[in-house]
Short mmCIF file of C-alpha atoms and ligand atoms in Angstrom, two decimals:
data_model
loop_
_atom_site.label_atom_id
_atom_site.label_comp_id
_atom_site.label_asym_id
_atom_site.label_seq_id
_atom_site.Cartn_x
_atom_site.Cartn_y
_atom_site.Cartn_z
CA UNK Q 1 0.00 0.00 0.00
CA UNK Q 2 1.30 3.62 -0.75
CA UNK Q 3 1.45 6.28 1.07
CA UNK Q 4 -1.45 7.95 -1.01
CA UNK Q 5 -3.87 4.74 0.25
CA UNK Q 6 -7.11 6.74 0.55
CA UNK Q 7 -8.90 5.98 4.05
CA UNK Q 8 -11.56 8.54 3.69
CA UNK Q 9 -13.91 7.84 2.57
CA UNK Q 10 -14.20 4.61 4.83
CA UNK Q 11 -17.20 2.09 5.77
CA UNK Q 12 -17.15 -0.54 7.52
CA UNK Q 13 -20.36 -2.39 8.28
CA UNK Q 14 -20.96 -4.92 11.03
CA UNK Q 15 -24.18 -7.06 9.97
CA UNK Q 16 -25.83 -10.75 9.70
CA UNK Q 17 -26.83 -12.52 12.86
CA UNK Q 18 -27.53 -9.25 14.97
CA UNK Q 19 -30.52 -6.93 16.02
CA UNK Q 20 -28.65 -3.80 15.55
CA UNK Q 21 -26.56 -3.98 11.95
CA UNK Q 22 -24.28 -0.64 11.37
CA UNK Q 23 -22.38 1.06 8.90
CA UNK Q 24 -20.00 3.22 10.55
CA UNK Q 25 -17.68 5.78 8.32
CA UNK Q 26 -14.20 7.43 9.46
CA UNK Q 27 -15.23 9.82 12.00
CA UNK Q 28 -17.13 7.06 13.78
CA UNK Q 29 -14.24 4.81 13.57
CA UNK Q 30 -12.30 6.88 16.05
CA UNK Q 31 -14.94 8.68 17.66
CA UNK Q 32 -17.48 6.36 18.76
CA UNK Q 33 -15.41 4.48 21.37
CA UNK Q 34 -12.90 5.78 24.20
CA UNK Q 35 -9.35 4.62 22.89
CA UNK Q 36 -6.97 3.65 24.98
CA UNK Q 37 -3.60 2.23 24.77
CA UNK Q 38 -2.31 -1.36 24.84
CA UNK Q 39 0.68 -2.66 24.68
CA UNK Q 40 0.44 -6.26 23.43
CA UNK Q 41 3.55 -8.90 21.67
CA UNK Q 42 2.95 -9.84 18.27
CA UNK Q 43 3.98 -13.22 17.15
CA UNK Q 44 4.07 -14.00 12.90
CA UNK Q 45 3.52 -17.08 12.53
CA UNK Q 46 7.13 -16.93 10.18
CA UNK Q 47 8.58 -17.09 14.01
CA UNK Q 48 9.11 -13.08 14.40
CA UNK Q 49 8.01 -10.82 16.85
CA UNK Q 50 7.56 -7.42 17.96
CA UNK Q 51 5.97 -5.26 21.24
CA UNK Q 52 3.68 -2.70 19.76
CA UNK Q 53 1.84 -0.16 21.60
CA UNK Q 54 -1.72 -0.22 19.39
CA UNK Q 55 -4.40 2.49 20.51
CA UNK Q 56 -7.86 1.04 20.22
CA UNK Q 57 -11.31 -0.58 21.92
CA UNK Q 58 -12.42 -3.53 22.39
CA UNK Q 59 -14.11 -5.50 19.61
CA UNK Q 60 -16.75 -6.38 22.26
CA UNK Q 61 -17.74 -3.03 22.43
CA UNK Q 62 -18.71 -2.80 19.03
CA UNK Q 63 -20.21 -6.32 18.76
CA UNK Q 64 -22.37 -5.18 21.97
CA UNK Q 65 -23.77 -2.16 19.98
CA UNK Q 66 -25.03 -4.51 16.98
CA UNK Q 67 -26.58 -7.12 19.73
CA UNK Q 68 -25.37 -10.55 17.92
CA UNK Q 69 -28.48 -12.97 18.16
CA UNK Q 70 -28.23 -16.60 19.74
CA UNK Q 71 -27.41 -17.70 15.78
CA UNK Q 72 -24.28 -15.49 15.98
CA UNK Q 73 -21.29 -18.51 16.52
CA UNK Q 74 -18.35 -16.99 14.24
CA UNK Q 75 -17.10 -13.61 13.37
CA UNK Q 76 -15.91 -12.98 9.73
CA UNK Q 77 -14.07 -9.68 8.76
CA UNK Q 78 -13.07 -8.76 5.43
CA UNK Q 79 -10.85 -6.23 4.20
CA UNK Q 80 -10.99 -3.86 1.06
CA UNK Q 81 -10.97 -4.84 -2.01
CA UNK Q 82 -9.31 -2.08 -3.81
CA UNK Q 83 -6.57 -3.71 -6.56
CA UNK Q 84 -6.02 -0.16 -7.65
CA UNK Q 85 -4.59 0.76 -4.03
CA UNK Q 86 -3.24 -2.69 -3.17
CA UNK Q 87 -1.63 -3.97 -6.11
CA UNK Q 88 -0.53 -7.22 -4.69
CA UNK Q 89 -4.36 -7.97 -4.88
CA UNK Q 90 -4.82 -7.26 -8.81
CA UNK Q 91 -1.11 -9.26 -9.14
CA UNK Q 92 -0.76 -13.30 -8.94
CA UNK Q 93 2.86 -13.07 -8.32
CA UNK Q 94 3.03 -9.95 -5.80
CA UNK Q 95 -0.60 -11.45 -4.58
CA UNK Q 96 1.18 -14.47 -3.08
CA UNK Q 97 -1.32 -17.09 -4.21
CA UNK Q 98 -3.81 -15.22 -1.91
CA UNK Q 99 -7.26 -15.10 -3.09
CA UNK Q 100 -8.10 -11.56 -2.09
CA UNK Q 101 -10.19 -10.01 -0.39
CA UNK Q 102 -7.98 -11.23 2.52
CA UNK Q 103 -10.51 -12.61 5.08
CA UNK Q 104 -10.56 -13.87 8.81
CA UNK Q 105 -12.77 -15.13 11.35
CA UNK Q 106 -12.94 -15.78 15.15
CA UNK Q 107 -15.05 -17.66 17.56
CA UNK Q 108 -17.87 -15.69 18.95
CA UNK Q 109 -16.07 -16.07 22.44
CA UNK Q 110 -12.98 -15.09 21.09
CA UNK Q 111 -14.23 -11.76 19.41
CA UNK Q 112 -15.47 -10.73 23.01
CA UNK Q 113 -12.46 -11.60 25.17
CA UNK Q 114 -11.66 -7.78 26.52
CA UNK Q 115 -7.73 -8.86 24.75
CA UNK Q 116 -9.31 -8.75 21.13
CA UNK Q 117 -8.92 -4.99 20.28
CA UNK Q 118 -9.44 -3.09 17.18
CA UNK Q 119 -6.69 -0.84 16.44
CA UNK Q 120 -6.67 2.55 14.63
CA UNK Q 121 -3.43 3.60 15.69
CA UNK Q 122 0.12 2.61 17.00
CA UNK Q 123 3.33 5.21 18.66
CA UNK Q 124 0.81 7.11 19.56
CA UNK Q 125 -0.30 7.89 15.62
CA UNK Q 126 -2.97 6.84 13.32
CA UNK Q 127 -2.03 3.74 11.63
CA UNK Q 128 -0.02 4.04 8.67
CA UNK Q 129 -1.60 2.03 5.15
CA UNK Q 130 0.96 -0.64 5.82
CA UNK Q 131 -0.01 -1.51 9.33
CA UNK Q 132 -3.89 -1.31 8.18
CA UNK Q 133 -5.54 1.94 7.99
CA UNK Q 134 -7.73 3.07 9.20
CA UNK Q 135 -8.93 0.30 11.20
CA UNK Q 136 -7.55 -3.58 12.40
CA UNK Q 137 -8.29 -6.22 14.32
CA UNK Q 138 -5.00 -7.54 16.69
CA UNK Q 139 -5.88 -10.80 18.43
CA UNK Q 140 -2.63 -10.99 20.68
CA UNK Q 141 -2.17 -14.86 21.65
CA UNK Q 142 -2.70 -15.75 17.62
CA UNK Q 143 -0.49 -15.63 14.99
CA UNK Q 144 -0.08 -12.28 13.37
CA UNK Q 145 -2.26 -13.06 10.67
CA UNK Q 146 -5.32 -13.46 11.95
CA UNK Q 147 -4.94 -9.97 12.87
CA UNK Q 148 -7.04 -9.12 9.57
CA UNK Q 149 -6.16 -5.02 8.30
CA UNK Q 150 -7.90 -1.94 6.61
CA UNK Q 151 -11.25 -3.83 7.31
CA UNK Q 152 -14.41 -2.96 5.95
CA UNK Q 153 -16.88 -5.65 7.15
CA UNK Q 154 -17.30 -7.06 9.71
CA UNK Q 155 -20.32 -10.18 9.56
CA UNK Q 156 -21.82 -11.87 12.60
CA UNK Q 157 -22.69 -15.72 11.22
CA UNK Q 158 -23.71 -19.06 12.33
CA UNK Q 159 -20.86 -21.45 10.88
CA UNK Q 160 -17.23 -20.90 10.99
CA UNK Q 161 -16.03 -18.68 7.91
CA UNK Q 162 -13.36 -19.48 5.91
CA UNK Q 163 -9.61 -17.48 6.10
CA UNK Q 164 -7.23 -16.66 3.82
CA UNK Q 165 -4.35 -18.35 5.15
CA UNK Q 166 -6.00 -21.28 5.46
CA UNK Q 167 -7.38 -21.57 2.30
CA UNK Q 168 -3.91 -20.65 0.89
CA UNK Q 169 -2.25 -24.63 2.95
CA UNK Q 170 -4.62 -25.75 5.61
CA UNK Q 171 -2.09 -28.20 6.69
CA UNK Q 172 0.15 -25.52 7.85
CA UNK Q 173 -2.42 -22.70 9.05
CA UNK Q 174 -5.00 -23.86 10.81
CA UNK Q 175 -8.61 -21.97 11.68
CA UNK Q 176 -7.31 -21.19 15.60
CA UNK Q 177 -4.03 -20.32 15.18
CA UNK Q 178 -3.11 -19.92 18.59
CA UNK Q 179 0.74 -19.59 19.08
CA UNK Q 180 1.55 -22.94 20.19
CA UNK Q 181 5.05 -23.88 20.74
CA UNK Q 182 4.15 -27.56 21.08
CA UNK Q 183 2.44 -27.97 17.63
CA UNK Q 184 5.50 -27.00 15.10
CA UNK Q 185 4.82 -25.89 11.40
CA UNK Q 186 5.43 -28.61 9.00
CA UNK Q 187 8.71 -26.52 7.58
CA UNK Q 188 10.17 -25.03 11.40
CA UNK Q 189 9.84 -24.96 14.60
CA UNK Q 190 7.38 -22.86 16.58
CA UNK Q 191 9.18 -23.20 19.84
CA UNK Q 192 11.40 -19.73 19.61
CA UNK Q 193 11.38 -16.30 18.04
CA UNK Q 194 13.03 -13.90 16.66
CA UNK Q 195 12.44 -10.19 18.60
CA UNK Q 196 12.77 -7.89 15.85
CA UNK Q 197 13.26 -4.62 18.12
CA UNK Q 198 13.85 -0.68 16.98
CA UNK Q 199 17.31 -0.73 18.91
CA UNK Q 200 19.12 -2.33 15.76
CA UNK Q 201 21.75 -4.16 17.94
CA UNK Q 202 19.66 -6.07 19.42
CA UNK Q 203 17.07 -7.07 16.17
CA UNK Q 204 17.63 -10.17 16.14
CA UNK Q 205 17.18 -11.58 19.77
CA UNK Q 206 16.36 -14.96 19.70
CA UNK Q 207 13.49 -15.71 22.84
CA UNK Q 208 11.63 -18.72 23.40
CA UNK Q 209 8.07 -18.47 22.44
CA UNK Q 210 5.41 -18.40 25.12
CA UNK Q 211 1.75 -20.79 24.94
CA UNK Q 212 -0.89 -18.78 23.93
CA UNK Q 213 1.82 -15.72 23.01
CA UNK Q 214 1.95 -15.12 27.26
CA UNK Q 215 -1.64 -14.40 27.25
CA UNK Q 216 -2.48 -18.25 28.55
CA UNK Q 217 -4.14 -17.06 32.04
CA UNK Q 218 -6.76 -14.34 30.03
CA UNK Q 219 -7.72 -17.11 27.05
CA UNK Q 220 -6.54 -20.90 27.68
CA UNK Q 221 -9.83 -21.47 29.15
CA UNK Q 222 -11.80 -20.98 25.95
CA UNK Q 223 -9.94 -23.83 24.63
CA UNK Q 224 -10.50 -26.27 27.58
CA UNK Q 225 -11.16 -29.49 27.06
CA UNK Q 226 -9.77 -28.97 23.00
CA UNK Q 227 -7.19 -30.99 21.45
CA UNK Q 228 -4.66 -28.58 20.34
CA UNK Q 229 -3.13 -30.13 18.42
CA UNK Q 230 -5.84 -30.98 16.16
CA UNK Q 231 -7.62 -27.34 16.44
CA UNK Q 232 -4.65 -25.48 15.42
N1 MTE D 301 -5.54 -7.47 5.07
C1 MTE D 301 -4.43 -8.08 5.49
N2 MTE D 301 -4.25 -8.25 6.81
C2 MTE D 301 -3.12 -8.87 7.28
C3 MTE D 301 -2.13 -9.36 6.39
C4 MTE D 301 -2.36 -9.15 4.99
O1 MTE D 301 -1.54 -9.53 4.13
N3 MTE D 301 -3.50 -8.51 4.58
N4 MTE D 301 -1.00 -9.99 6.88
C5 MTE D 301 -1.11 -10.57 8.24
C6 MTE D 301 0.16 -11.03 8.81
S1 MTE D 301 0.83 -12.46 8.18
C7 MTE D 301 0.75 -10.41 9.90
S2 MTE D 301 2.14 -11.03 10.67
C8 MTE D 301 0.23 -9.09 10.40
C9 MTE D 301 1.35 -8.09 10.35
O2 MTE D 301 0.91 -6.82 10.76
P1 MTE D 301 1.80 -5.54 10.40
O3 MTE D 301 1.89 -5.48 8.90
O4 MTE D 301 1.07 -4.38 10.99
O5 MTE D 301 3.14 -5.76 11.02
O6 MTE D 301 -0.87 -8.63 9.64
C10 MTE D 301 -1.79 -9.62 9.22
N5 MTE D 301 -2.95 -9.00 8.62
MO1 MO D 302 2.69 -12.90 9.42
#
C-alpha cells in the first residue's frame, strides 16, 4: 500500500446474525469508542516478533452495539478490495497465491475476550496504510495473521467462515491459530522467536516463544477441554 492509500472515505459495516446492523464511516471509527492504549507482543507465525503499543477498543464493544443474536457462533471480517490501491491484490505473483479479499474469522467467544482490540493507531499515531488503515483487528495470543487489516466488514454468522491463510495450505495454518510452541509448522519450529526490536543491535534476539503468546491465564480457558493439536 502507498502512502497515497485513501482511508476517507471509509465504511465498515458490522451485519448478519444481529438486532442492531451498522455502517460506521471514518469519524465514527475513532470517535465512537474511548481509545486507549495497549501494549500487546505480536507473534508472525514466520517465528518473528515485535511489542507494539496499538491504541484502540475492544471488539466487544462494538459487537455489543449490533446485539449478535443466539445464531451469531463466528465472526468474519473482510478487508478492502481495492486492486487499484493494493496492487498485490490485482497481481498473482506480488498477490502471493492469496485469493483476495484477505478474510478472517474468530469464535464468537474469542471476538469478546476484553484482549481482542481493534486498532486505529500505534506510537501514539494513526495507523499508517501498511499496518492497516484506518482500522484492524489484533488478536494478541494468535499468529499475526489473523490480525485481519484496513477492514471494511465485519459479519456476525452461524458457521465458521473461511480465512485466507488457510485456504492458501490448511495443513500448515489452521482456523485457531493460537501460538503454540508444542504444535510445530510442518517446515520449522514454533518453539522460539526472533524479537525484531527498533534498537538495531539487538534485532535479532532470539526468545523462546510463550503458549498462547503469554496471554495463557486471560484465554486458555476458551480452549478447555480442546485438542490442540488438532484445532490449530
Ligand atoms: N488485510 C491483510 N491483513 C493482514 C495481512 C495481509 O496480508 N492482509 N498480513 C497478516 C500477517 S501475516 C501479519 S504477521 C500481520 C502483520 O501486521 P503488520 O503489517 O502491521 O506488522 O498482519 C496480518 N494481517
Ligand atoms: Mo505474518
Amino acid at each position: 500500500m502507498s502512502q497515497a492509500f485513501k482511508v476517507e472515505p471509509w465504511k465498515l459495516t458490522i451485519s448478519g446474525e444481529c438486532d442492531r446492523p451498522i455502517t460506521l464511516d471514518y469519524d465514527d471509527l475513532t470517535k465512537m469508542f474511548p481509545l486507549e492504549e495497549r501494549i500487546y507482543r505480536l507473534r508472525c507465525v514466520e517465528a518473528w516478533s515485535m511489542v507494539i503499543p496499538w491504541i484502540g477498543f475492544s471488539l466487544a464493544d462494538l459487537l455489543k452495539k449490533v446485539a449478535p443474536n443466539s445464531k451469531a457462533k463466528y465472526v468474519a471480517f473482510e478487508t478492502l478490495y481495492d486492486p487499484e490501491q493494493m496492487p498485490g491484490q490485482g497481481n498473482r505473483r506480488l498477490g502471493g497465491g492469496i485469493h483476495y479479499p484477505y478474510v478472517e474469522g474468530l469464535r464468537i467467544d474469542e471476538a469478546m475476550n476484553p484482549l481482542t482490540l481493534m486498532s486505529v493507531g500505534l506510537y501514539g499515531k494513526t495507523l499508517p496504510p501498511q499496518n492497516g488503515a484506518p482500522i484492524r483487528l489484533v488478536v494478541p495470543w494468535k499468529y499475526g495473521f489473523k490480525s485481519i487489516k484496513s477492514i471494511v466488514g465485519i459479519k456476525l454468522v452461524e458457521h465458521q467462515p473461511p480465512t485466507t491463510w488457510n485456504q492458501l495450505a490448511a495443513k500448515e495454518y489452521g482456523f485457531y491459530a493460537n501460538v503454540n510452541p508444542e504444535h510445530d509448522h510442518p517446515r520449522w519450529s514454533q518453539a522460539g522467536e526472533r524479537q525484531i526490536t527498533t534498537g538495531g543491535l539487538f534485532t535479532r534476539n532470539r526468545i523462546a516463544t510463550l503458549p498462547f503468546n503469554g496471554y495463557g491465564e486471560e484465554v486458555a480457558g476458551l480452549y478447555k477441554g480442546m485438542d490442540l493439536s488438532k484445532y490449530y
